[in-house]
Tab-separated table of C-alpha atoms in Angstrom:
chain	number	residue	atom	x	y	z
A	1	MET	CA	124.049	-21.311	-1.554
A	2	ASN	CA	122.166	-21.034	-4.817
A	3	PHE	CA	118.444	-20.263	-4.612
A	4	ALA	CA	115.707	-20.443	-7.223
A	5	ILE	CA	112.142	-19.116	-7.107
A	6	VAL	CA	109.121	-20.821	-8.659
A	7	GLY	CA	106.184	-18.465	-9.186
A	8	CYS	CA	107.071	-14.810	-9.730
A	9	GLY	CA	104.017	-13.012	-8.349
A	10	PHE	CA	103.893	-10.460	-5.530
A	11	ILE	CA	105.309	-12.599	-2.708
A	12	ALA	CA	108.304	-13.702	-4.792
A	13	LYS	CA	109.683	-10.157	-4.508
A	14	LYS	CA	110.048	-10.638	-0.749
A	15	HIS	CA	111.937	-13.883	-1.290
A	16	ALA	CA	114.275	-12.289	-3.819
A	17	ALA	CA	114.982	-9.363	-1.481
A	18	ALA	CA	115.584	-11.741	1.440
A	19	ILE	CA	118.000	-13.851	-0.612
A	20	SER	CA	119.921	-10.751	-1.708
A	21	GLN	CA	120.174	-9.586	1.928
A	22	THR	CA	121.587	-12.939	3.063
A	23	GLU	CA	125.378	-13.010	2.704
A	24	SER	CA	125.659	-16.717	1.999
A	25	ALA	CA	122.782	-16.874	-0.519
A	26	ARG	CA	122.241	-15.796	-4.103
A	27	LEU	CA	119.351	-15.996	-6.546
A	28	VAL	CA	120.434	-17.868	-9.677
A	29	ALA	CA	117.149	-18.769	-11.383
A	30	VAL	CA	113.417	-18.104	-11.531
A	31	CYS	CA	110.581	-20.074	-13.098
A	32	ASP	CA	107.124	-18.969	-14.197
A	33	LYS	CA	104.774	-19.817	-17.038
A	34	VAL	CA	104.315	-16.091	-17.717
A	35	THR	CA	107.598	-14.795	-19.135
A	36	ASP	CA	106.968	-11.100	-18.388
A	37	THR	CA	106.778	-11.700	-14.637
A	38	MET	CA	110.419	-12.848	-14.594
A	39	GLN	CA	111.904	-9.704	-16.149
A	40	LEU	CA	112.428	-7.989	-12.773
A	41	TYR	CA	114.491	-10.904	-11.431
A	42	LYS	CA	116.634	-11.045	-14.559
A	43	GLU	CA	117.387	-7.322	-14.440
A	44	GLU	CA	117.813	-6.767	-10.689
A	45	TYR	CA	119.358	-10.073	-9.598
A	46	GLY	CA	120.848	-11.533	-12.766
A	47	ALA	CA	118.703	-14.664	-12.444
A	48	ASN	CA	118.212	-16.998	-15.386
A	49	ASP	CA	114.569	-17.399	-16.381
A	50	TYR	CA	112.694	-20.592	-17.222
A	51	ASN	CA	109.138	-21.419	-18.261
A	52	ASP	CA	109.654	-25.095	-17.432
A	53	LEU	CA	110.460	-26.286	-13.905
A	54	GLU	CA	112.051	-29.569	-14.972
A	55	GLU	CA	114.398	-27.732	-17.319
A	56	MET	CA	115.461	-25.338	-14.563
A	57	LEU	CA	116.108	-28.157	-12.100
A	58	GLU	CA	118.214	-30.017	-14.662
A	59	LYS	CA	120.271	-27.092	-15.967
A	60	GLU	CA	120.906	-25.000	-12.848
A	61	ASP	CA	123.138	-25.733	-9.856
A	62	ILE	CA	120.479	-25.113	-7.180
A	63	ASP	CA	120.585	-25.792	-3.443
A	64	VAL	CA	117.211	-24.374	-2.357
A	65	VAL	CA	113.957	-23.691	-4.205
A	66	CYS	CA	111.438	-21.140	-2.922
A	67	ILE	CA	107.890	-22.079	-3.938
A	68	CYS	CA	105.768	-18.941	-4.355
A	69	THR	CA	102.973	-20.165	-6.627
A	70	PRO	CA	99.250	-20.083	-5.793
A	71	SER	CA	98.703	-22.416	-2.845
A	72	GLY	CA	96.813	-25.059	-4.800
A	73	PHE	CA	99.924	-25.789	-6.868
A	74	HIS	CA	102.321	-26.180	-3.919
A	75	ALA	CA	102.143	-29.948	-3.538
A	76	SER	CA	102.897	-31.068	-7.083
A	77	ILE	CA	105.771	-28.591	-7.400
A	78	ALA	CA	107.236	-29.394	-3.960
A	79	VAL	CA	107.274	-33.140	-4.631
A	80	GLN	CA	109.000	-32.559	-7.979
A	81	VAL	CA	111.591	-30.296	-6.341
A	82	ALA	CA	112.200	-32.753	-3.472
A	83	ASN	CA	112.671	-35.604	-5.949
A	84	ALA	CA	115.334	-33.452	-7.616
A	85	LYS	CA	117.154	-33.408	-4.234
A	86	LYS	CA	116.672	-29.668	-3.632
A	87	HIS	CA	115.827	-28.144	-0.256
A	88	ILE	CA	112.512	-26.299	-0.093
A	89	VAL	CA	111.199	-23.017	1.316
A	90	ILE	CA	107.445	-23.018	0.731
A	91	GLU	CA	104.992	-20.165	1.180
A	92	LYS	CA	102.026	-20.515	3.486
A	93	PRO	CA	99.815	-22.452	3.533
A	94	ILE	CA	102.030	-25.464	2.961
A	95	ALA	CA	99.231	-26.956	0.825
A	96	MET	CA	95.434	-26.973	0.602
A	97	THR	CA	94.821	-30.497	1.949
A	98	LEU	CA	96.375	-32.737	4.597
A	99	GLU	CA	96.918	-35.432	1.957
A	100	ASP	CA	98.964	-33.048	-0.187
A	101	THR	CA	100.861	-31.871	2.876
A	102	THR	CA	101.761	-35.440	3.814
A	103	SER	CA	103.010	-36.079	0.280
A	104	ILE	CA	105.311	-33.027	0.529
A	105	ILE	CA	106.695	-34.013	3.927
A	106	GLU	CA	107.242	-37.635	2.882
A	107	ALA	CA	108.984	-36.616	-0.354
A	108	CYS	CA	111.365	-34.419	1.616
A	109	LYS	CA	112.095	-37.218	4.098
A	110	VAL	CA	112.734	-39.812	1.401
A	111	ASN	CA	115.053	-37.466	-0.490
A	112	GLU	CA	116.701	-36.185	2.712
A	113	VAL	CA	116.073	-32.509	1.964
A	114	LYS	CA	115.086	-29.718	4.356
A	115	LEU	CA	111.576	-28.233	4.317
A	116	SER	CA	110.707	-24.814	5.746
A	117	VAL	CA	107.272	-23.174	5.714
A	118	VAL	CA	107.028	-19.381	5.527
A	119	HIS	CA	105.415	-18.182	8.760
A	120	PRO	CA	107.586	-15.064	9.201
A	121	ASN	CA	105.533	-13.442	11.982
A	122	ARG	CA	107.314	-15.700	14.480
A	123	PHE	CA	110.406	-13.528	14.052
A	124	ARG	CA	108.868	-10.132	14.832
A	125	PRO	CA	110.518	-8.573	17.914
A	126	VAL	CA	107.254	-8.396	19.897
A	127	VAL	CA	106.484	-12.055	19.129
A	128	GLN	CA	109.983	-13.128	20.141
A	129	GLU	CA	109.617	-11.266	23.449
A	130	LEU	CA	106.227	-12.841	24.096
A	131	ARG	CA	107.670	-16.274	23.395
A	132	LYS	CA	110.435	-15.640	25.963
A	133	ILE	CA	107.791	-14.693	28.536
A	134	MET	CA	105.813	-17.859	27.760
A	135	ASP	CA	108.928	-20.052	27.918
A	136	GLN	CA	109.791	-18.637	31.355
A	137	GLY	CA	106.306	-19.467	32.615
A	138	LEU	CA	105.730	-15.868	33.729
A	139	LEU	CA	102.040	-16.005	32.796
A	140	GLY	CA	101.407	-19.135	34.851
A	141	ARG	CA	98.501	-21.269	33.693
A	142	ILE	CA	96.501	-19.815	30.812
A	143	SER	CA	92.742	-19.449	31.129
A	144	HIS	CA	91.963	-18.197	27.631
A	145	VAL	CA	93.279	-16.414	24.538
A	146	SER	CA	91.935	-14.174	21.803
A	147	CYS	CA	93.163	-14.071	18.197
A	148	ILE	CA	91.906	-11.266	15.908
A	149	VAL	CA	92.640	-10.403	12.272
A	150	ASN	CA	90.231	-7.723	11.044
A	151	TRP	CA	91.667	-6.527	7.741
A	152	ASN	CA	90.610	-5.069	4.425
A	153	ARG	CA	91.026	-6.891	1.145
A	154	ASN	CA	88.751	-5.164	-1.361
A	155	GLN	CA	87.225	-6.702	-4.464
A	156	GLU	CA	90.044	-5.298	-6.576
A	157	TYR	CA	92.489	-7.424	-4.577
A	158	TYR	CA	90.579	-10.612	-5.368
A	159	ASP	CA	90.068	-9.643	-9.014
A	160	GLN	CA	93.843	-9.461	-9.636
A	161	ALA	CA	93.923	-13.162	-10.520
A	162	SER	CA	91.308	-15.824	-11.201
A	163	TRP	CA	92.654	-18.143	-8.477
A	164	ARG	CA	92.240	-15.619	-5.637
A	165	GLY	CA	89.442	-16.472	-3.241
A	166	THR	CA	88.865	-19.924	-4.725
A	167	LYS	CA	88.629	-22.938	-2.435
A	168	GLN	CA	90.899	-25.060	-4.622
A	169	TYR	CA	93.831	-22.689	-5.070
A	170	ASP	CA	93.634	-19.982	-2.402
A	171	GLY	CA	91.045	-20.288	0.370
A	172	GLY	CA	89.508	-17.426	2.313
A	173	VAL	CA	90.517	-15.216	5.206
A	174	LEU	CA	91.452	-18.130	7.502
A	175	MET	CA	93.672	-19.861	4.961
A	176	ASN	CA	95.237	-16.764	3.452
A	177	GLN	CA	95.424	-13.974	6.058
A	178	ALA	CA	94.676	-15.307	9.561
A	179	ILE	CA	96.816	-18.428	9.137
A	180	HIS	CA	99.842	-16.428	10.350
A	181	ASN	CA	98.132	-15.556	13.639
A	182	LEU	CA	96.827	-19.103	13.989
A	183	ASP	CA	100.399	-20.368	13.610
A	184	LEU	CA	101.445	-18.060	16.453
A	185	LEU	CA	98.507	-19.247	18.531
A	186	LEU	CA	99.669	-22.866	18.212
A	187	TRP	CA	103.287	-21.823	18.854
A	188	PHE	CA	102.235	-20.193	22.131
A	189	MET	CA	99.445	-22.518	23.263
A	190	GLY	CA	100.243	-25.986	21.953
A	191	GLN	CA	97.862	-28.399	20.270
A	192	PRO	CA	94.107	-27.777	20.017
A	193	LYS	CA	91.621	-30.441	21.065
A	194	GLN	CA	88.327	-29.183	19.648
A	195	VAL	CA	87.031	-26.303	17.518
A	196	PHE	CA	83.705	-24.786	16.576
A	197	SER	CA	83.332	-22.233	13.810
A	198	MET	CA	80.882	-20.185	11.793
A	199	GLU	CA	81.811	-18.438	8.547
A	200	ALA	CA	80.224	-16.380	5.795
A	201	THR	CA	80.954	-14.665	2.500
A	202	ARG	CA	79.436	-11.264	3.193
A	203	PHE	CA	80.919	-8.562	0.971
A	204	ARG	CA	83.447	-10.024	-1.458
A	205	ASN	CA	82.508	-11.811	-4.660
A	206	ILE	CA	84.593	-14.906	-3.942
A	207	GLU	CA	84.026	-18.629	-3.433
A	208	ALA	CA	85.658	-18.835	0.019
A	209	GLU	CA	84.828	-17.027	3.281
A	210	ASP	CA	85.543	-13.345	3.912
A	211	VAL	CA	84.580	-13.496	7.609
A	212	SER	CA	85.003	-16.254	10.206
A	213	ILE	CA	84.308	-16.561	13.939
A	214	GLY	CA	85.502	-19.584	15.883
A	215	THR	CA	86.362	-21.071	19.277
A	216	ILE	CA	89.131	-23.457	20.316
A	217	GLN	CA	89.654	-25.765	23.274
A	218	PHE	CA	93.348	-26.571	23.719
A	219	GLN	CA	94.796	-29.802	25.096
A	220	SER	CA	95.839	-27.808	28.178
A	221	GLY	CA	92.203	-26.965	28.892
A	222	ALA	CA	92.613	-23.302	27.910
A	223	LEU	CA	89.963	-21.802	25.638
A	224	GLY	CA	90.401	-19.454	22.690
A	225	THR	CA	88.446	-17.299	20.268
A	226	VAL	CA	89.342	-16.506	16.663
A	227	GLU	CA	87.871	-13.585	14.726
A	228	ALA	CA	89.007	-13.013	11.146
A	229	SER	CA	87.766	-10.950	8.217
A	230	THR	CA	88.757	-9.141	5.043
A	231	THR	CA	85.582	-7.039	5.051
A	232	VAL	CA	86.727	-4.126	7.235
A	233	TYR	CA	86.212	-0.631	5.803
A	234	PRO	CA	88.288	1.143	4.599
A	235	LYS	CA	91.657	-0.422	5.581
A	236	ASN	CA	93.274	-2.907	7.977
A	237	PHE	CA	91.894	-2.371	11.471
A	238	GLU	CA	93.463	-4.862	13.884
A	239	GLU	CA	95.750	-7.854	14.174
A	240	SER	CA	96.189	-9.017	17.743
A	241	ILE	CA	96.733	-11.879	20.152
A	242	THR	CA	95.717	-11.539	23.798
A	243	ILE	CA	96.697	-14.103	26.424
A	244	PHE	CA	95.107	-14.198	29.871
A	245	GLY	CA	97.150	-16.044	32.501
A	246	GLU	CA	96.872	-16.526	36.250
A	247	LYS	CA	99.952	-14.300	36.768
A	248	GLY	CA	99.640	-11.835	33.911
A	249	THR	CA	97.795	-10.428	30.909
A	250	ILE	CA	99.448	-9.654	27.571
A	251	LYS	CA	98.132	-8.212	24.330
A	252	ILE	CA	100.226	-7.732	21.213
A	253	GLY	CA	98.344	-5.634	18.708
A	254	GLY	CA	97.980	-2.735	16.333
A	255	THR	CA	97.096	-3.092	12.674
A	256	ASN	CA	99.917	-5.639	12.273
A	257	ALA	CA	100.505	-7.050	15.790
A	258	LEU	CA	103.802	-5.207	16.214
A	259	PHE	CA	103.544	-3.769	19.732
A	260	PHE	CA	102.663	-4.635	23.310
A	261	GLU	CA	99.285	-2.965	23.783
A	262	HIS	CA	99.084	-4.443	27.283
A	263	LEU	CA	101.815	-6.078	29.351
A	264	GLU	CA	101.248	-6.802	33.020
A	265	LEU	CA	103.075	-9.557	34.900
A	266	GLU	CA	103.134	-10.413	38.598
A	267	ASP	CA	106.825	-11.338	38.561
A	268	MET	CA	108.131	-8.448	36.483
A	269	THR	CA	108.771	-4.889	37.704
A	270	GLU	CA	107.387	-1.802	35.997
A	271	ASN	CA	110.896	-0.863	34.873
A	272	GLN	CA	111.449	-4.286	33.310
A	273	ILE	CA	108.118	-4.089	31.528
A	274	GLN	CA	108.866	-0.600	30.252
A	275	ASP	CA	112.281	-1.680	28.968
A	276	ILE	CA	110.715	-4.517	26.957
A	277	LYS	CA	108.052	-2.223	25.504
A	278	GLU	CA	110.601	0.414	24.517
A	279	SER	CA	112.970	-2.094	22.897
A	280	VAL	CA	110.118	-3.358	20.713
A	281	LYS	CA	108.996	0.182	19.829
A	282	ALA	CA	112.535	1.113	18.775
A	283	ASP	CA	112.507	-1.498	15.978
A	284	PRO	CA	109.033	-3.060	15.655
A	285	TRP	CA	109.651	-4.909	12.373
A	286	GLY	CA	113.203	-6.044	13.140
A	287	THR	CA	114.921	-8.160	10.510
A	288	PRO	CA	112.336	-8.937	7.795
A	289	GLY	CA	110.634	-12.267	8.446
A	290	HIS	CA	111.443	-13.670	5.010
A	291	GLN	CA	115.115	-12.890	5.584
A	292	TRP	CA	114.945	-14.821	8.868
A	293	ILE	CA	113.472	-17.776	6.983
A	294	ILE	CA	116.134	-17.708	4.250
A	295	GLU	CA	119.032	-17.310	6.714
A	296	ASP	CA	117.611	-20.060	8.895
A	297	MET	CA	117.396	-22.435	5.932
A	298	VAL	CA	121.045	-21.792	5.051
A	299	ASN	CA	122.043	-22.427	8.673
A	300	ALA	CA	119.842	-25.514	8.937
A	301	ILE	CA	121.587	-27.028	5.913
A	302	ASN	CA	125.052	-26.131	7.213
A	303	ASP	CA	124.278	-27.412	10.732
A	304	ASN	CA	122.247	-30.398	9.501
A	305	ARG	CA	119.258	-29.545	11.684
A	306	GLU	CA	115.562	-28.927	11.173
A	307	PRO	CA	114.523	-25.407	10.066
A	308	ALA	CA	112.835	-23.142	12.630
A	309	VAL	CA	109.423	-23.584	10.973
A	310	THR	CA	109.063	-27.194	9.840
A	311	GLY	CA	106.720	-29.018	7.517
A	312	GLU	CA	104.959	-30.434	10.584
A	313	ASP	CA	104.390	-26.867	11.836
A	314	GLY	CA	102.812	-26.033	8.497
A	315	LYS	CA	100.685	-29.166	8.684
A	316	ASN	CA	99.473	-28.384	12.215
A	317	VAL	CA	98.159	-24.924	11.371
A	318	LEU	CA	96.640	-26.187	8.113
A	319	ASN	CA	94.840	-28.879	10.111
A	320	LEU	CA	93.439	-26.159	12.390
A	321	VAL	CA	92.156	-24.120	9.439
A	322	LEU	CA	90.612	-27.178	7.771
A	323	SER	CA	88.972	-28.148	11.079
A	324	PHE	CA	87.395	-24.689	11.285
A	325	TYR	CA	86.117	-25.149	7.728
A	326	GLU	CA	84.716	-28.585	8.548
A	327	SER	CA	83.007	-27.274	11.682
A	328	ALA	CA	81.378	-24.415	9.773
A	329	LYS	CA	80.229	-26.811	7.068
A	330	ARG	CA	78.703	-29.265	9.561
A	331	ASN	CA	77.596	-26.584	12.039
A	332	GLN	CA	78.935	-28.576	14.949
A	333	PRO	CA	82.157	-28.974	16.985
A	334	VAL	CA	85.049	-30.888	15.401
A	335	GLN	CA	87.613	-32.926	17.317
A	336	LEU	CA	91.239	-32.655	16.202
């Protein structure tokens, strides 16, 4: 299948690599308003370059378009691509507002094209193992969970482009960094019922938040805490999810949530637990998440099924982030 990329910044490199590593996919075109950014894709992948999206969609034989622009531009581009009858892989967050997200999802439905949102952490080996444990009910009922993303993004990171850290085009630590962990939290725990949040912009010269602390009540009755920041000195400190159940306690953690830091289950022997831990340690990254997303999109088209991470999944986690923002703004709990 023929792929194209719109927006040739940092994250586009991961998409290009994932496409090249997928047997049944090839990169045929790229589009960006800044011509120099497309040189890499011309030289390494033989992609044709375009400054105009409409021209690319008209001239190229494209099956799937990967949207890698700043988040605030996702909606207008995605609707245009869907109307051109092309399937879409869109970077997180799916959009910056629920209205824009709805317009993307509806455009894809009307034009009968597939829509996949890039939440690649779902495909990490440790996350896949945790999902198996959850699906088997080995934790029993859940009392509470903890979600932590304490990372470093220095001022230099935000100064790379004028859109970084803005509320209109980028968002803060919840929208940009912690959204991956929040997606996993919803994947494990189901829908939230109520949130309360406080946020601040402490160290970085940006419009959005660089630190956020929040609580969640899930529909199941379980409670959760969320702690996220880009203010940690001098480098990434922790990314983790801890789940406390009546029959077990599990923590996946490290600086990138790649390992089982704690795994204790009533209905699993020590040898079984050790085997799971060792299998994850042997290959903690596994197949790159973006490659999973690209391969899954190809298979979803061939099998005529929904992609693994749908537009509705992207909308659900965006709704959670926006609810945290609303709660912090109003300084009171928000019902979802």
